[in-house]
Tab-separated table of C-alpha atoms in Angstrom:
chain	number	residue	atom	x	y	z
A	239	MET	CA	-7.970	-8.361	-28.841
A	240	ASN	CA	-9.329	-5.129	-27.371
A	241	LEU	CA	-6.707	-2.382	-27.766
A	242	ASN	CA	-7.255	-1.111	-24.204
A	243	ILE	CA	-6.712	-4.579	-22.793
A	244	ALA	CA	-3.556	-5.011	-24.860
A	245	LEU	CA	-2.238	-1.652	-23.632
A	246	LEU	CA	-3.034	-2.513	-20.016
A	247	GLY	CA	-1.287	-5.835	-20.544
A	248	ILE	CA	1.886	-4.046	-21.646
A	249	ILE	CA	1.723	-1.549	-18.761
A	250	SER	CA	1.131	-4.327	-16.251
A	251	GLY	CA	3.843	-6.518	-17.757
A	252	ILE	CA	6.387	-3.748	-17.276
A	253	ALA	CA	5.154	-3.366	-13.680
A	254	VAL	CA	5.799	-7.070	-13.056
A	255	ALA	CA	9.323	-6.685	-14.433
A	256	THR	CA	9.773	-3.633	-12.189
A	257	SER	CA	8.619	-5.629	-9.155
A	258	PHE	CA	11.116	-8.376	-9.915
A	259	PHE	CA	13.858	-5.794	-10.448
A	260	LEU	CA	13.194	-4.308	-7.004
A	261	ALA	CA	13.039	-7.820	-5.556
A	262	SER	CA	16.411	-8.714	-7.081
A	263	TYR	CA	17.960	-5.527	-5.748
A	264	PHE	CA	16.768	-6.137	-2.190
A	265	LEU	CA	17.566	-9.864	-2.253
A	266	PHE	CA	20.962	-9.858	-3.923
A	267	LEU	CA	22.499	-6.386	-4.093
A	268	LYS	CA	21.577	-4.473	-0.946
A	269	LYS	CA	23.896	-5.915	1.682
A	270	LYS	CA	22.969	-3.868	4.752
A	271	ASP	CA	20.131	-5.056	7.043
A	272	ARG	CA	19.836	-8.391	5.276
A	273	PHE	CA	16.752	-9.617	7.139
A	274	LYS	CA	14.622	-6.557	6.371
A	275	ASN	CA	15.869	-6.369	2.789
A	276	ASN	CA	15.136	-10.050	2.200
A	277	LEU	CA	11.597	-9.440	3.437
A	278	LEU	CA	11.232	-6.498	1.066
A	279	GLY	CA	12.604	-8.580	-1.788
A	280	LEU	CA	10.152	-11.403	-1.145
A	281	LEU	CA	7.357	-8.850	-0.788
A	282	PHE	CA	7.988	-7.515	-4.292
A	283	VAL	CA	8.222	-11.071	-5.640
A	284	ALA	CA	4.800	-11.763	-4.112
A	285	ILE	CA	3.303	-8.608	-5.639
A	286	GLY	CA	4.842	-9.475	-8.998
A	287	PHE	CA	3.346	-12.979	-8.910
A	288	ARG	CA	-0.124	-11.635	-8.150
A	289	ILE	CA	-0.051	-9.001	-10.891
A	290	ALA	CA	1.324	-11.561	-13.360
A	291	LYS	CA	-1.624	-13.834	-12.591
A	292	SER	CA	-4.015	-10.972	-13.362
A	293	ILE	CA	-2.309	-10.328	-16.701
A	294	ALA	CA	-2.599	-13.991	-17.643
A	295	TYR	CA	-6.283	-13.925	-16.709
A	296	PHE	CA	-7.390	-10.899	-18.736
A	297	ILE	CA	-5.106	-11.644	-21.702
A	298	PHE	CA	-5.586	-15.391	-22.042
A	299	ILE	CA	-8.879	-15.826	-20.099
A	300	ASP	CA	-8.204	-19.523	-19.465
A	301	ILE	CA	-5.372	-19.855	-16.996
A	302	ILE	CA	-3.822	-23.158	-15.951
A	303	SER	CA	-3.835	-24.327	-12.344
A	304	ILE	CA	-0.161	-23.599	-11.738
A	305	GLY	CA	-0.744	-19.959	-12.721
A	306	LEU	CA	-3.640	-19.663	-10.289
A	307	ALA	CA	-1.561	-21.344	-7.581
A	308	ILE	CA	1.394	-18.991	-8.043
A	309	GLY	CA	-0.922	-15.985	-8.067
A	310	PHE	CA	-2.543	-17.193	-4.853
A	311	LEU	CA	0.851	-17.739	-3.234
A	312	GLY	CA	1.833	-14.192	-4.122
A	313	LEU	CA	-1.410	-12.624	-2.912
A	314	SER	CA	-1.522	-14.564	0.356
A	315	THR	CA	2.092	-13.802	1.334
A	316	ILE	CA	1.922	-10.024	0.777
A	317	GLY	CA	0.281	-9.482	4.176
A	318	PRO	CA	2.593	-11.689	6.283
A	319	LEU	CA	5.767	-10.401	4.616
A	320	PHE	CA	4.749	-6.758	4.986
A	321	TYR	CA	3.682	-7.300	8.605
A	322	ILE	CA	6.958	-9.006	9.581
A	323	TYR	CA	8.978	-6.361	7.733
A	324	MET	CA	7.223	-3.492	9.504
A	325	ARG	CA	7.554	-5.268	12.843
A	326	SER	CA	11.280	-5.740	12.287
A	327	THR	CA	11.822	-2.017	11.666
A	328	GLY	CA	10.545	-1.297	15.157
A	329	THR	CA	12.094	-4.200	17.067
A	330	LYS	CA	15.432	-4.421	15.210
A	331	GLU	CA	14.812	-8.132	14.621
A	332	THR	CA	17.320	-9.952	12.421
A	333	GLN	CA	15.517	-13.262	11.946
A	334	PHE	CA	12.085	-14.854	11.894
A	335	ARG	CA	10.328	-15.784	15.111
A	336	LYS	CA	9.329	-19.416	15.495
A	337	THR	CA	5.659	-18.443	15.454
A	338	ASP	CA	6.048	-16.675	12.100
A	339	VAL	CA	5.666	-20.014	10.335
A	340	LEU	CA	1.952	-19.846	11.168
A	341	HIS	CA	1.572	-16.811	8.909
A	342	PHE	CA	2.594	-18.906	5.920
A	343	ALA	CA	0.361	-21.918	6.581
A	344	ILE	CA	-2.559	-20.540	4.547
A	345	PRO	CA	-0.367	-19.474	1.598
A	346	PHE	CA	1.238	-22.880	1.145
A	347	LEU	CA	-1.874	-24.929	1.858
A	348	GLY	CA	-3.821	-22.716	-0.537
A	349	PHE	CA	-1.098	-23.067	-3.165
A	350	PHE	CA	-1.540	-26.848	-3.276
A	351	ALA	CA	-5.319	-26.525	-3.080
A	352	CYS	CA	-5.250	-24.381	-6.234
A	353	LEU	CA	-3.388	-27.141	-8.039
A	354	PHE	CA	-5.999	-29.789	-7.349
A	355	THR	CA	-9.364	-28.047	-7.318
A	356	HIS	CA	-11.594	-26.196	-9.779
A	357	LEU	CA	-12.238	-22.482	-10.282
A	358	GLY	CA	-15.172	-22.059	-7.858
A	359	PRO	CA	-13.290	-22.909	-4.647
A	360	ILE	CA	-10.209	-21.105	-5.958
A	361	THR	CA	-12.224	-17.889	-6.352
A	362	THR	CA	-13.379	-18.272	-2.746
A	363	LEU	CA	-9.772	-18.735	-1.638
A	364	TYR	CA	-8.722	-15.573	-3.488
A	365	LYS	CA	-11.536	-13.537	-1.927
A	366	SER	CA	-10.708	-14.881	1.538
A	367	VAL	CA	-7.022	-13.977	1.443
A	368	THR	CA	-7.843	-10.578	-0.076
A	369	ALA	CA	-9.972	-9.943	3.020
A	370	LEU	CA	-7.162	-11.314	5.199
A	371	LEU	CA	-4.728	-8.881	3.581
A	372	PHE	CA	-6.926	-6.036	4.825
A	373	VAL	CA	-6.540	-7.367	8.381
A	374	TYR	CA	-2.771	-7.479	7.954
A	375	LEU	CA	-2.819	-3.890	6.710
A	376	LEU	CA	-4.726	-2.745	9.799
A	377	VAL	CA	-2.250	-4.459	12.121
A	378	THR	CA	0.699	-3.181	10.117
A	379	VAL	CA	-0.402	0.457	10.127
A	380	ARG	CA	-0.798	0.247	13.902
A	381	ILE	CA	2.785	-1.014	14.204
A	382	HIS	CA	3.965	1.697	11.818
A	383	LEU	CA	2.341	4.446	13.885
A	384	GLN	CA	3.822	3.047	17.106
A	385	ASN	CA	7.354	2.638	15.734
A	386	ASN	CA	9.763	5.194	17.135
A	387	TYR	CA	11.683	6.049	13.971
A	388	GLU	CA	15.067	7.671	14.475
A	389	ASN	CA	15.565	7.883	10.708
A	390	THR	CA	12.925	10.087	9.096
A	391	ASN	CA	13.831	8.746	5.644
A	392	LEU	CA	12.951	5.221	6.784
A	393	LYS	CA	9.651	6.464	8.190
A	394	LEU	CA	8.858	8.168	4.883
A	395	TRP	CA	9.762	5.035	2.904
A	396	ASN	CA	7.578	2.822	5.101
A	397	THR	CA	4.694	5.286	4.872
A	398	ASN	CA	4.833	5.306	1.086
A	399	LEU	CA	5.191	1.533	0.985
A	400	PHE	CA	2.061	1.187	3.116
A	401	VAL	CA	0.105	3.537	0.848
A	402	VAL	CA	1.219	1.584	-2.225
A	403	ILE	CA	0.264	-1.787	-0.784
A	404	GLY	CA	-3.050	-0.346	0.358
A	405	LEU	CA	-3.702	0.873	-3.179
A	406	ILE	CA	-2.744	-2.527	-4.583
A	407	TRP	CA	-5.152	-4.174	-2.143
A	408	MET	CA	-7.961	-1.880	-3.305
A	409	SER	CA	-7.211	-2.778	-6.920
A	410	PHE	CA	-7.538	-6.469	-6.045
A	411	VAL	CA	-10.848	-5.797	-4.302
A	412	SER	CA	-12.133	-4.004	-7.396
A	413	GLN	CA	-11.383	-7.105	-9.455
A	414	HIS	CA	-13.708	-9.165	-7.267
A	415	LEU	CA	-16.485	-6.601	-7.705
A	416	THR	CA	-16.666	-6.751	-11.496
A	417	SER	CA	-17.557	-9.346	-14.085
A	418	GLU	CA	-16.193	-7.309	-17.008
A	419	ILE	CA	-12.733	-8.221	-18.278
A	420	ILE	CA	-11.909	-4.606	-19.127
A	421	ASN	CA	-12.702	-3.478	-15.566
A	422	TYR	CA	-10.635	-6.371	-14.212
A	423	ALA	CA	-7.765	-5.208	-16.416
A	424	PHE	CA	-8.140	-1.618	-15.158
A	425	GLY	CA	-7.788	-2.946	-11.613
A	426	THR	CA	-4.498	-4.535	-12.623
A	427	GLY	CA	-3.485	-1.236	-14.208
A	428	ILE	CA	-4.031	0.583	-10.911
A	429	ALA	CA	-1.809	-1.916	-9.109
A	430	SER	CA	0.797	-1.419	-11.831
A	431	LEU	CA	0.761	2.369	-11.406
A	432	ALA	CA	1.346	1.839	-7.686
A	433	ILE	CA	4.444	-0.214	-8.526
A	434	TYR	CA	5.703	2.524	-10.840
A	435	TYR	CA	5.238	5.066	-8.068
A	436	ILE	CA	7.147	3.093	-5.431
A	437	PHE	CA	9.932	2.394	-7.925
A	438	ILE	CA	10.360	6.107	-8.680
A	439	PHE	CA	10.185	6.903	-4.969
A	440	ALA	CA	12.791	4.206	-4.248
A	441	LEU	CA	15.180	5.755	-6.759
A	442	LYS	CA	15.064	9.007	-4.780
A	443	SER	CA	15.109	7.444	-1.316
A	444	PRO	CA	18.466	7.183	0.491
A	445	VAL	CA	16.980	4.266	2.428
A	446	VAL	CA	16.765	2.158	-0.745
A	447	PHE	CA	19.307	3.384	-3.265
A	448	ASN	CA	22.112	4.964	-1.315
A	449	THR	CA	23.250	7.899	-3.385
A	450	ALA	CA	26.883	8.872	-3.185
A	451	LYS	CA	27.364	11.034	-0.138
A	452	LYS	CA	28.781	14.484	-0.588
A	453	THR	CA	32.356	14.588	0.581
A	454	ILE	CA	32.490	16.345	3.918
A	455	PRO	CA	35.738	16.725	5.854
A	456	ARG	CA	35.768	14.340	8.787
A	457	ALA	CA	36.750	17.191	11.084
A	458	ILE	CA	33.518	19.050	10.270
A	459	ILE	CA	31.362	15.979	10.900
A	460	GLU	CA	33.079	15.432	14.244
A	461	LYS	CA	32.627	19.105	15.098
A	462	VAL	CA	28.885	18.916	14.412
A	463	LYS	CA	28.587	15.666	16.367
A	464	HIS	CA	30.439	17.148	19.336
A	465	ALA	CA	28.199	20.232	19.255
A	466	PHE	CA	25.059	18.109	19.506
A	467	GLU	CA	26.159	15.310	21.803
A	468	SER	CA	28.705	16.993	24.092
A	469	ASP	CA	28.055	20.735	23.980
A	470	LYS	CA	24.286	20.129	23.782
A	471	ILE	CA	23.666	23.163	21.607
A	472	TYR	CA	20.022	22.128	21.358
A	473	LEU	CA	19.431	23.442	24.894
A	474	THR	CA	19.619	26.995	23.524
A	475	GLN	CA	16.195	28.363	22.633
A	476	ALA	CA	15.479	29.380	19.026
A	477	TYR	CA	18.743	27.829	17.877
A	478	THR	CA	18.781	27.890	14.086
A	479	LEU	CA	20.916	26.414	11.343
A	480	THR	CA	22.187	29.869	10.425
A	481	LYS	CA	23.186	30.622	14.009
A	482	PHE	CA	25.006	27.283	14.290
A	483	ALA	CA	26.874	27.902	11.039
A	484	GLU	CA	27.939	31.379	12.177
A	485	ASN	CA	28.991	30.253	15.660
A	486	HIS	CA	31.078	27.353	14.354
A	487	ASN	CA	32.291	29.000	11.155
A	488	ILE	CA	30.927	26.203	8.939
A	489	PRO	CA	28.938	26.759	5.716
A	490	THR	CA	25.252	25.996	6.230
A	491	TYR	CA	25.161	23.364	3.479
A	492	LEU	CA	27.968	21.424	5.182
A	493	VAL	CA	26.126	21.592	8.503
A	494	THR	CA	22.964	20.312	6.802
A	495	GLU	CA	24.794	17.422	5.123
A	496	SER	CA	26.671	16.542	8.313
A	497	VAL	CA	23.460	16.387	10.349
A	498	LYS	CA	21.808	14.296	7.635
A	499	GLN	CA	24.695	11.815	7.579
A	500	LEU	CA	24.946	11.636	11.358
A	501	TYR	CA	21.267	11.461	12.288
A	502	GLY	CA	19.255	11.063	9.078
A	503	LYS	CA	17.367	14.266	9.887
A	504	ARG	CA	17.154	17.917	8.943
A	505	PHE	CA	18.757	20.376	11.368
A	506	PRO	CA	15.520	21.456	13.154
A	507	GLU	CA	14.415	17.805	13.425
A	508	ALA	CA	17.755	16.851	14.985
A	509	ILE	CA	17.475	19.716	17.484
A	510	ASN	CA	14.009	18.549	18.569
A	511	HIS	CA	15.096	14.907	18.579
A	512	PHE	CA	17.805	15.570	21.171
A	513	ARG	CA	15.515	17.799	23.225
A	514	ILE	CA	12.858	15.094	23.353
A	515	LYS	CA	15.505	12.482	24.111
A	516	ASP	CA	16.565	14.439	27.210
A	517	ILE	CA	12.975	14.855	28.370
A	518	LYS	CA	12.200	11.164	27.813
A	519	SER	CA	15.105	10.189	30.064
A	520	THR	CA	13.775	12.450	32.818
A	521	LEU	CA	10.177	11.266	32.459
A	522	ILE	CA	11.191	7.621	32.702
A	523	LEU	CA	12.868	8.233	36.044
A	524	ASN	CA	10.439	10.693	37.597
A	525	SER	CA	6.704	11.019	38.096
A	526	GLU	CA	5.888	14.683	37.557
A	527	ASN	CA	2.769	16.789	37.012
A	528	ASN	CA	1.891	18.664	33.824
A	529	SER	CA	3.398	21.956	34.944
A	530	LYS	CA	6.698	20.244	35.712
A	531	ILE	CA	6.677	18.584	32.299
A	532	GLU	CA	6.261	21.991	30.664
A	533	ALA	CA	9.087	23.329	32.807
A	534	LEU	CA	11.277	20.535	31.449
A	535	ALA	CA	10.330	21.626	27.943
A	536	TYR	CA	11.641	25.125	28.591
A	537	GLU	CA	14.809	23.726	30.160
A	538	VAL	CA	15.739	21.783	27.028
A	539	GLY	CA	15.149	24.720	24.696
A	540	PHE	CA	11.498	24.735	23.621
A	541	ASN	CA	9.912	28.186	23.354
A	542	THR	CA	6.287	27.219	23.926
A	543	PRO	CA	4.394	24.242	25.392
A	544	SER	CA	2.480	23.771	22.137
A	545	THR	CA	5.705	23.397	20.156
A	546	PHE	CA	6.985	20.916	22.719
A	547	TYR	CA	3.830	18.788	22.760
A	548	ALA	CA	3.720	18.682	18.956
A	549	ALA	CA	7.380	17.653	18.756
A	550	PHE	CA	6.960	15.042	21.491
A	551	LYS	CA	3.910	13.563	19.770
A	552	LYS	CA	5.760	13.425	16.451
A	553	GLU	CA	8.773	11.737	18.032
A	554	THR	CA	6.968	9.172	20.212
A	555	ASN	CA	3.386	8.946	18.894
A	556	MET	CA	2.090	9.646	22.396
A	557	SER	CA	1.755	12.483	24.887
A	558	PRO	CA	4.373	13.037	27.625
A	559	LYS	CA	1.984	11.716	30.282
A	560	GLU	CA	1.204	8.620	28.218
A	561	PHE	CA	4.914	8.035	27.680
A	562	GLN	CA	5.638	8.495	31.375
A	563	LYS	CA	2.872	6.136	32.389
A	564	LYS	CA	4.110	3.483	29.967
A	565	HIS	CA	7.775	3.721	30.908
A	566	LEU	CA	7.663	4.748	34.562
A	567	VAL	CA	10.320	2.936	36.560
A	568	GLN	CA	8.955	1.493	39.778
A	569	VAL	CA	11.410	2.335	42.494
């Protein structure tokens, strides 16, 4: 056996094990947000199945029908599972919609087709669902960009997950464009590296593996919360972490950790989040011109219109006028 192929087989085999480890964690150990975590778990199972099929192909060449069927099932469910997961992060859904069953018709029909047909039609099926996965990725990235994330860590996790699945999709495409086993194996290796990356990222992400929180006195957390939500300290222009710490006699690191635990954001992000939240409430209830919108920006603590527009765009993925037009209450 070619040494490079053997090495890629080992690398890819470890990636499959890593996928199943992540799947087990999301399915059985992570208790919070069960629906979304179950979707993530099944997503990593699907990716693991597809990579495992590739390993069997370039190591053993001849692969039995059940292996092709399982690989197809994995490949064809990556798109639906990722789409429903991303949708659920924006809509707070906790269960499947009735229409979601349609997304899994092709995977299960194709699974049985792979069991009872020969390689030619199976190759066509694989190419078709690889193309379909690209469509799912386009729809999913649109949902991701439209989601109004309150937790920046979740947004970062979803962004990295999208990049990884996009890279995996490209590796699958490359396999269809080559007739050389070694190139096919390299495609599997790329997908495996993507799995390694998301695993390492998951280890560092508080969204996935909740690291032990630093012990912060409850009184300090409540003091920070009261400052933001009752005293509305964000209305003060150029209000910095250092100034907050000095005014409230709290060490800056405790302020930072308190804000992170309360809002999942850094201090400046939390300040802008509350400013934008105030402006959004006003825009929903009133139809104003551009100059009035900029006046609102100054009222809630922004120094310049450009800073306000950038923060608003980051928070809502649209301009103030677009937001107002979309949410305007008809009196």
